[in-house]
XYZ file of C-alpha atoms in Angstrom:
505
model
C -7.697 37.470 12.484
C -6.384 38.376 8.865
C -3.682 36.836 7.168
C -2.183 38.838 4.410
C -1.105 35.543 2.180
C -4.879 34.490 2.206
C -5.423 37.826 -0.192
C -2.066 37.389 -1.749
C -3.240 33.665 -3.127
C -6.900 34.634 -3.883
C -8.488 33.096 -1.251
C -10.795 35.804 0.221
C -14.458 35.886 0.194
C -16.607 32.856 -0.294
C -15.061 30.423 -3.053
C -15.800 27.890 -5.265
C -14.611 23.705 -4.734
C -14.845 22.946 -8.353
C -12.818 24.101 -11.474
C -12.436 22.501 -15.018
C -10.837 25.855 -16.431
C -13.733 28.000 -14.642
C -14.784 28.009 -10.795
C -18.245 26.353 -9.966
C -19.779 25.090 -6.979
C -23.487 25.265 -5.875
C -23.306 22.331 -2.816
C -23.039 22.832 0.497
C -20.430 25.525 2.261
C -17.522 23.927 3.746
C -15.944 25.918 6.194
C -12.494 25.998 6.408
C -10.951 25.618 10.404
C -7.260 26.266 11.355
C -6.544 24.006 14.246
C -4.204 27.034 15.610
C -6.982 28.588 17.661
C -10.460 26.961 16.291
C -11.965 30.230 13.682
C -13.182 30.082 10.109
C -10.121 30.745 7.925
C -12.634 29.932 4.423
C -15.854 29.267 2.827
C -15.907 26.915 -0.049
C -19.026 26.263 -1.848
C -18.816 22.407 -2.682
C -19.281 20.523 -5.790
C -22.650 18.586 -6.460
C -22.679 15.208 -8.241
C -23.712 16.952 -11.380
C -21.520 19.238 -11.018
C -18.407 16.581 -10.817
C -19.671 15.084 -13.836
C -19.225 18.342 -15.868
C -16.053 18.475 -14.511
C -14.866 14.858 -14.912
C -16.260 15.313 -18.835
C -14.184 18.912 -19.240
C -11.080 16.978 -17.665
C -11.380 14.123 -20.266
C -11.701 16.857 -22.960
C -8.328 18.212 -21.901
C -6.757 14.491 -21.930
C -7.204 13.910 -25.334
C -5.754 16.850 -26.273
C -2.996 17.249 -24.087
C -2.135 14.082 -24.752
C -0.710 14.637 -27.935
C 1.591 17.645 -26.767
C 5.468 16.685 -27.073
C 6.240 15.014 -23.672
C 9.245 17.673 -23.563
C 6.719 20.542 -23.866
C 4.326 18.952 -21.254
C 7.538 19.167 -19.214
C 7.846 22.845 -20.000
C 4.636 23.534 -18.796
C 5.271 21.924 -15.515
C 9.079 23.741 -15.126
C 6.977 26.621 -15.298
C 4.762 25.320 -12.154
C 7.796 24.951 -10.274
C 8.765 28.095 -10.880
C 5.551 29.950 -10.136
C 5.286 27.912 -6.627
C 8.401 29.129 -5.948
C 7.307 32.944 -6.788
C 4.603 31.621 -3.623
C 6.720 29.064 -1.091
C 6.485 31.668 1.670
C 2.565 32.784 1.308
C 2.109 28.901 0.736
C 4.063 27.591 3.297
C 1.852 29.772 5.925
C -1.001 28.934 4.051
C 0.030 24.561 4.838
C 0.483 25.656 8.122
C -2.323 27.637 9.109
C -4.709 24.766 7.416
C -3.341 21.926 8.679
C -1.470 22.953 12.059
C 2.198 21.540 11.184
C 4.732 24.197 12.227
C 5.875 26.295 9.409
C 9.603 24.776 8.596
C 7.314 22.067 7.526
C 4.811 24.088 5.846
C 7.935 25.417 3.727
C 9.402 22.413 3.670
C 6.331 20.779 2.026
C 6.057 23.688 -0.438
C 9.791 23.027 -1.670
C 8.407 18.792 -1.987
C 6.188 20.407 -4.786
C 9.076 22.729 -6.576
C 11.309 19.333 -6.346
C 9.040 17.414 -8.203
C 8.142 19.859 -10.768
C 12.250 20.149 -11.127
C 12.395 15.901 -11.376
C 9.890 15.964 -13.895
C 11.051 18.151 -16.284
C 14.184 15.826 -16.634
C 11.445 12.885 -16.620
C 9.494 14.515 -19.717
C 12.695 13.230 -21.700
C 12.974 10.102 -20.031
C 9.723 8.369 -20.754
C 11.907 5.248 -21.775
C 10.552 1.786 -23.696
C 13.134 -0.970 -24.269
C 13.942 -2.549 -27.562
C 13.854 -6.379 -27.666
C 14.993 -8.841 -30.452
C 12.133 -10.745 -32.235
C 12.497 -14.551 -32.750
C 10.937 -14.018 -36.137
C 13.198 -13.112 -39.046
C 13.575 -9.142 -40.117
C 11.040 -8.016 -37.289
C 11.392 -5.700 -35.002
C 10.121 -5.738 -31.249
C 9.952 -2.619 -28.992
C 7.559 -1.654 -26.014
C 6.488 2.558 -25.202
C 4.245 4.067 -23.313
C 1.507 6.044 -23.484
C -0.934 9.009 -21.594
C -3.036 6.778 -19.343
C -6.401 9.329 -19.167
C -7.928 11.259 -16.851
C -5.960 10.640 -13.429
C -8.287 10.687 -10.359
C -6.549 12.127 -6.665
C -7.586 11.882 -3.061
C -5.236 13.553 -0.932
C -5.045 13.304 2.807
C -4.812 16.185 4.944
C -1.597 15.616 6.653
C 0.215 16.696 3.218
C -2.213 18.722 1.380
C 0.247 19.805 -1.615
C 2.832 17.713 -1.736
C 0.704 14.460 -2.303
C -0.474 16.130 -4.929
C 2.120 17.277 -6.554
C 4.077 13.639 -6.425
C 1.129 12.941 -8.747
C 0.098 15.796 -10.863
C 3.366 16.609 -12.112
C 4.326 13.005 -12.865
C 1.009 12.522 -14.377
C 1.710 15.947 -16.549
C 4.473 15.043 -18.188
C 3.000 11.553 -18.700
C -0.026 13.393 -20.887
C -2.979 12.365 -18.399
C -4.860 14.950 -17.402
C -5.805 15.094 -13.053
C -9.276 15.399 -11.452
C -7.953 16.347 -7.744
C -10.219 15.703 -4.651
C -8.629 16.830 -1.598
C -9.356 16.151 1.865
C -12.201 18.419 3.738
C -9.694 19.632 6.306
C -7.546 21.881 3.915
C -9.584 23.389 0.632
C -7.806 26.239 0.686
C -4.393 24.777 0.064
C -5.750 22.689 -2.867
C -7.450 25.803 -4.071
C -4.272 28.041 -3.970
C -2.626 24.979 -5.845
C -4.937 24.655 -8.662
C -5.043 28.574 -9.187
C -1.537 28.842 -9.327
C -1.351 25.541 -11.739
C -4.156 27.022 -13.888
C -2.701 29.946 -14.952
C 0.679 28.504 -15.665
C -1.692 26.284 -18.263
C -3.618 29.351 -19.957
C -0.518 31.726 -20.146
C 0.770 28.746 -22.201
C -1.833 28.198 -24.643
C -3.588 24.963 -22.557
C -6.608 23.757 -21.471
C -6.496 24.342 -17.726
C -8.810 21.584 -17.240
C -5.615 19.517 -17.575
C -5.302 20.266 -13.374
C -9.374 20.141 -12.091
C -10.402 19.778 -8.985
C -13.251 18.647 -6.839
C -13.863 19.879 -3.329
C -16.827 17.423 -1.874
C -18.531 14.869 0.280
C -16.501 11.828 0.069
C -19.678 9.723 0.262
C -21.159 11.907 -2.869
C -18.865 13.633 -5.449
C -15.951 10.898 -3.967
C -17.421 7.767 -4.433
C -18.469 9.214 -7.350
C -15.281 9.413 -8.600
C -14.070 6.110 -7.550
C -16.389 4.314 -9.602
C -16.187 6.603 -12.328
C -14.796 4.606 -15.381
C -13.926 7.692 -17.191
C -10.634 7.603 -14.548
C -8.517 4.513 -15.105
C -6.518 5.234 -12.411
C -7.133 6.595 -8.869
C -4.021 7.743 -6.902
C -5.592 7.424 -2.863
C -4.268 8.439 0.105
C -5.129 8.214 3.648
C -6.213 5.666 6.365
C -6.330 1.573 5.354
C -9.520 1.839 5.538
C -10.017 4.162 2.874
C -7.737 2.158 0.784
C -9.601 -1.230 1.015
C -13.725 1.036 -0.177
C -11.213 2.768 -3.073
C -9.503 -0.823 -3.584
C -12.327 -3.212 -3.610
C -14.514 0.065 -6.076
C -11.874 0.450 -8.655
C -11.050 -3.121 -8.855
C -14.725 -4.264 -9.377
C -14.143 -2.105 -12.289
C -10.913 -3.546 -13.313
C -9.282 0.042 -12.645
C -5.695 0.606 -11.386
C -4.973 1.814 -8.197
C -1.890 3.628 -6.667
C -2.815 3.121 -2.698
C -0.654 5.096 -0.088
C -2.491 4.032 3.012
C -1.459 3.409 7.060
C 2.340 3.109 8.462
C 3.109 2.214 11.594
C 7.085 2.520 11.261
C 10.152 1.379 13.173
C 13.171 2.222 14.256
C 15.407 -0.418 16.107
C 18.020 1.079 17.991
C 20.997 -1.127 18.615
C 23.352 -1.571 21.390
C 25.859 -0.586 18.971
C 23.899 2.836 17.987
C 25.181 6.426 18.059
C 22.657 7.198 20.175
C 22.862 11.293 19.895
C 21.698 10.105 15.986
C 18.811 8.194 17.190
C 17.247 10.774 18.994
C 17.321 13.072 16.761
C 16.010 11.290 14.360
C 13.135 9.552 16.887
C 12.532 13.271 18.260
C 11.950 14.437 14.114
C 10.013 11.152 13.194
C 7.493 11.258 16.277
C 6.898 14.554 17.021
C 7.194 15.979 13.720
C 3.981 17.026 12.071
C 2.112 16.157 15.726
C 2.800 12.717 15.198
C 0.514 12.422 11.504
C 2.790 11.738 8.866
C 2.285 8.291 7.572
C 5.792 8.038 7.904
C 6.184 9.243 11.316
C 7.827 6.714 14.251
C 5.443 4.803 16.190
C 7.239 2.351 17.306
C 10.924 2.471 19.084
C 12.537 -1.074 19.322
C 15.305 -0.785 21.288
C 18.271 -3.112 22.593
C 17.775 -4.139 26.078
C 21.485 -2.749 26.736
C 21.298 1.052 25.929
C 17.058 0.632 26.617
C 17.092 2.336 29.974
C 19.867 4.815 28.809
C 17.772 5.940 25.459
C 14.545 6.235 27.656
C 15.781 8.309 29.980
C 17.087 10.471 27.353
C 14.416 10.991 25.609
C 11.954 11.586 28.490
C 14.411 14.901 28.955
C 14.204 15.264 25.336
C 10.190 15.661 25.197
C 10.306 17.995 28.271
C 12.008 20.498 26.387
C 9.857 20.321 23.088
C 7.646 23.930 22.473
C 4.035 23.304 21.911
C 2.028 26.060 20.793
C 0.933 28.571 17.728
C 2.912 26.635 14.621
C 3.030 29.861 13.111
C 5.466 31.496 15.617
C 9.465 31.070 15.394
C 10.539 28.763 17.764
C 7.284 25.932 18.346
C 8.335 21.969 17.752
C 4.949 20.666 17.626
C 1.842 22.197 16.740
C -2.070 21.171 16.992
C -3.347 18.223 16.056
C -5.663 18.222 12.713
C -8.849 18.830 15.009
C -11.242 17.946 17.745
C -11.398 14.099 16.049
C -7.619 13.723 16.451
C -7.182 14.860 19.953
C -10.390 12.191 20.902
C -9.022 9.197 18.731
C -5.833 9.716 21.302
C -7.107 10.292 24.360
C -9.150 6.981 23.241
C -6.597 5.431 22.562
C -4.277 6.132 25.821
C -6.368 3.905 28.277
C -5.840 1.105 25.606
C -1.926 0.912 26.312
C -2.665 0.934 30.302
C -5.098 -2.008 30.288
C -3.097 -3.893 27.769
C -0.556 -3.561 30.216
C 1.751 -0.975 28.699
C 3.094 2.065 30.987
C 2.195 6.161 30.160
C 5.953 7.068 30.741
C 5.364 11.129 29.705
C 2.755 13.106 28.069
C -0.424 12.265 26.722
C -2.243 14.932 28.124
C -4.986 17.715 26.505
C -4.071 20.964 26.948
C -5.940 24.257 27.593
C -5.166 25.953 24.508
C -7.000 28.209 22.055
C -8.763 25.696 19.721
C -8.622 22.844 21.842
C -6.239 20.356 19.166
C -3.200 20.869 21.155
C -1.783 17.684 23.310
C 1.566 16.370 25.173
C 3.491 13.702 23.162
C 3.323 10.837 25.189
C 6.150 7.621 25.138
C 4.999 4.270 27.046
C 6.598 1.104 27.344
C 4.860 -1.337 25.442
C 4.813 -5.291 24.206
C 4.590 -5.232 20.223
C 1.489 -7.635 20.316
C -0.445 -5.546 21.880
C -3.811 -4.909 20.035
C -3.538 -1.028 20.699
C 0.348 -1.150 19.506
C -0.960 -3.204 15.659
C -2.706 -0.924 14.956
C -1.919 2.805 13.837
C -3.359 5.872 16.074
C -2.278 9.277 14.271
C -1.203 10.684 17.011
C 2.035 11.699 18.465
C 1.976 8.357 20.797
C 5.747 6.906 21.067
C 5.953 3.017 22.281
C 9.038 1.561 23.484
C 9.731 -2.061 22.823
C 12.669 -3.787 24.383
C 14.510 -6.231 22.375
C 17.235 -8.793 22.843
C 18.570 -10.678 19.658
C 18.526 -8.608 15.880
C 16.081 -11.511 15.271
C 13.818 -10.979 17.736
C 14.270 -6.560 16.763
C 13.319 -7.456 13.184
C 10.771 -10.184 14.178
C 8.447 -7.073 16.313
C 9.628 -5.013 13.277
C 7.908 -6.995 10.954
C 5.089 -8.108 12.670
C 2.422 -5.602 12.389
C -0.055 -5.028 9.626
C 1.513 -2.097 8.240
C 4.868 -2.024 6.154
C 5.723 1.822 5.072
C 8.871 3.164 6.683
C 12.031 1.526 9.164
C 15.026 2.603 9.679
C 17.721 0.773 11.513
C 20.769 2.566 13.955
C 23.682 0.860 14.106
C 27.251 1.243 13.645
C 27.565 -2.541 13.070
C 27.854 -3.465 9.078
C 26.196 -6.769 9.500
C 23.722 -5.739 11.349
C 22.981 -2.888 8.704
C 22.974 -5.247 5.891
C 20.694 -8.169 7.467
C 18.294 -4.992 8.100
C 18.544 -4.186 4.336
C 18.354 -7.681 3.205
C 15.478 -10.452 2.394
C 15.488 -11.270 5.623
C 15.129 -7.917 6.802
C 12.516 -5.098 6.707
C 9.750 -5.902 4.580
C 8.891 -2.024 4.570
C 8.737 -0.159 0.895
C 11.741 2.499 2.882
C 14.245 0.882 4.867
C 16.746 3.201 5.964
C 20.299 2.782 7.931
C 21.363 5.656 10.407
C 18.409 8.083 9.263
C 14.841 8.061 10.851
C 11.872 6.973 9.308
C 10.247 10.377 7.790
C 11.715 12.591 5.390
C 11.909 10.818 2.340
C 13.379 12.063 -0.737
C 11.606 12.768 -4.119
C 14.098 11.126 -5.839
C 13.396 7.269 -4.690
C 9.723 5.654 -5.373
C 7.446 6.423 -2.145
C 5.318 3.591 -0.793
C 5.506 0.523 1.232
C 3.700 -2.886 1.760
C 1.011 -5.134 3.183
C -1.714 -2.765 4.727
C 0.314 -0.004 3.347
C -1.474 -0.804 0.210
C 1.300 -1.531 -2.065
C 1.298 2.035 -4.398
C 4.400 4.013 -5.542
C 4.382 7.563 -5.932
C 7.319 10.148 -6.859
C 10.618 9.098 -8.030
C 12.304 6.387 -9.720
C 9.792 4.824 -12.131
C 7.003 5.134 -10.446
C 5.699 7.345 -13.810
C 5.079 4.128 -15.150
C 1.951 3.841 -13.381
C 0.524 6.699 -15.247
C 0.920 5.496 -18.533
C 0.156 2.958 -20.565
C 2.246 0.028 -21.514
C 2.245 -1.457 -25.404
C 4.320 -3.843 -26.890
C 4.948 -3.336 -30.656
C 6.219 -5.857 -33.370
C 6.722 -4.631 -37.144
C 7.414 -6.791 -39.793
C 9.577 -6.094 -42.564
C 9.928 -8.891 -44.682
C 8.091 -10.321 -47.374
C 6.693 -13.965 -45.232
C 4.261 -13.750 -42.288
C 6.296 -16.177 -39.596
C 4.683 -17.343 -36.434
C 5.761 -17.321 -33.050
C 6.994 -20.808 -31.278
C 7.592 -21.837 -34.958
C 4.255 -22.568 -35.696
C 3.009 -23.383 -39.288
C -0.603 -22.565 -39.873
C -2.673 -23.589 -42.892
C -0.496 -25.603 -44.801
């Protein structure tokens, strides 16, 4: 099959995985597969070790002179990003969705994630704020800024194969660091599209388009590579915790920074005293959405032992009604899953929940579909310390925990590896507020009355523990990107010390 926004993005023909203001690539062909119905979508010539280091060098070229341009006209640059992805949202939206398999509000949805941050960023470019502090010493002055970092290293994860980008590249823009993108194997295209569109935003404006490279390659060649490339102070990772702790333990051996985004395996606790019509919208959005592989989605439903049965049954008849199929077509809920891998690690993973002695309440079956990536969401009624249930399958599983006391709901809450995402339903103020408090959540999101995906650019995106730690997007997360100086200036005629000290005589 043809798809007329392939052509309209220039994505036809065999391409090229590497660009540092011109395409190369003489590696190995990675084919591109949509999970929709299993064909060859692209053919991407990958990037050899050599060939990243030409890359990495042109990228660092870039950095030192981008560096230098006005933050305000950095953030010009990127305004105009956000304008030209929105000149593509519907050919790129498809494009998310055919790639990855998420249904195409999402695909669209994630597009408009990438205009929002190029929109937050342009206001950021004038907001690159030090603080002023008053010296001890007489007639000195004390300030701190910040400055471009470097060359700004990104491994993306195929669940969100612009966006995660995007929460970094046009932070790190108007920053004045310059990006060397690696994207996950499962979607080149999308990265491709990206970096075409980015690049000639960058030329049209007078700019080295190395500013946005990109490297599309083995992640045990041109990736590791990268990781222990010092040339990249910083390397923005996400994906599974086990990626995080090889990209962790590499880049701190080097005494590199690290912005981790790594495993969730989120919560919602659903009180006796919930609007339960809320809660199942949000649990139906949060588990199902995206097939069940958003590090955000809901894995985990802990609900009062009151409303338990009453919320089960509910959303049994919920799932029945959800529309599996082509993610392309008006009307589908859930799509495929990513591939072939995806639908084994669940099926693996459902015998698990039986012999720990959970119970399959619906779904969790394969079904005969073009492709073979499409499954049944399934629900079962777990324990929380089960092994199977600590651990994070992405997969559209749903467990179901009952719970008695808020204690004992925040206690499972809290006690898995994992610490991303949780939301809490209730209508009860003090039960919203212990939720929110020290004693709470010890997620990086903890949300009252809304589910656990769908975050907002606006707020810093990360979470704890196995989670890795890492903020991305809003707030002031750019402060990662840059570099942090305290400056003192005398202006008076003596040389005072610190502490009062004397020196010398």
């Amino acid at each position: 099959m043809t798809y007329d926004f392939l052509r309209n993005l220039g994505l036809e023909g065999e391409l090229k995985g590497g660009f540092h203001g011109e395409w190369i690539g003489s590696g190995d062909i990675l084919e591109s597969i949509t999970p929709i119905d299993g064909s060859v979508i692209g053919r991407i010539r990958q990037v050899t070790v050599e060939e990243y280091d030409q890359i990495a060098a042109h990228a660092h070229a870039a950095f030192l002179e981008w560096r230098m341009v006005p933050a305000p006209k950095r953030g010009e640059v990127v305004r105009q990003i956000g304008n030209a992805l929105r000149e593509h949202t519907e050919d790129l939206g498809k494009l998310v969705t055919l790639e990855m398999g998420k249904i195409l509000p999402e695909g669209l949805g994630e597009v408009q994630e990438m205009i929002d941050i190029c929109d937050f960023s342009v206001g950021l470019s004038r907001q690159l704020y030090g603080l002023t502090m008053h010296s001890e010493r007489p007639m000195h002055r004390m300030y701190e800024q910040y400055h471009p970092l470097g060359v700004i290293g990104i491994i993306s994860a195929f669940n969100f194969p612009v966006a995660v980008w995007s929460w970094n590249a046009a932070i790190a823009a108007v920053c004045g660091d310059a990006m060397l993108w690696k994207p996950s194997s499962q979607t080149p295209l999308t990265a491709i599209a990206c970096t075409k569109i980015a690049a000639r935003i960058l030329e049209e404006n007078g700019y080295d388009p190395a500013i946005m490279s990109l490297i599309i390659g083995r992640g045990s060649t041109v990736g590791d590579t990268m990781v222990k490339d010092r040339r990249i102070p910083l390397i923005s990772a996400t994906g599974s915790c086990e990626v995080g702790y090889r990209v962790g333990r590499i880049v701190g051996e080097r005494l590199g920074r690290t912005i981790l985004e790594l495993g969730g395996n989120n919560a919602i606790i659903v009180s006796k005293e919930a609007n339960l019509d809320l809660a199942l919208r949000a649990t139906l959005f949060g588990a199902v959405g995206t097939a069940g592989q958003r590090c955000t989605s809901t894995r985990r439903m802990i609900v009062h032992t009151d409303v338990f049965d009453t919320f089960r049954d509910r959303l049994i008849a919920a799932y029945e009604q959800i529309r599996i199929g082509n993610p392309l077509e008006e009307g589908t809920v859930m799509g495929p899953l990513v591939n072939k891998g995806a639908v084994r690690d669940m099926m693996n993973a459902l015998p698990r929940i039986t012999e720990e002695g959970g119970t399959i309440l619906y779904g969790g079956e394969q079904l005969d579909l073009p492709g073979g990536c499409y499954v049944t969401p399934c629900i079962a009624e777990v324990r929380n310390e089960y092994q199977i249930v600590q651990e994070e399958t992405f997969a559209p599983i749903l467990y179901l925990i009952r719970y008695e006391t808020l204690d004992d709901a925040i206690a499972y809450h809290n006690g898995v590896p994992q610490g991303l995402s949780s939301a809490i339903f209730t209508t009860n103020l003090l039960e919203a507020e212990t939720f929110l408090s020290h004693m709470g959540s010890d997620c990086g999101i903890a949300n009252v009355n809304i589910g656990t995906s769908g975050a907002e650019i606006g707020g810093a995106f990360g979470g704890e523990k196995e989670t890795g730690g890492g903020r991305e997007s809003g707030s002031d997360a750019w402060k990662a990107y840059m570099r942090r100086q305290t400056n003192t200036i005398n202006w008076s005629p003596d040389l005072p010390l610190a502490q009062g000290i004397t020196f010398g005589g």
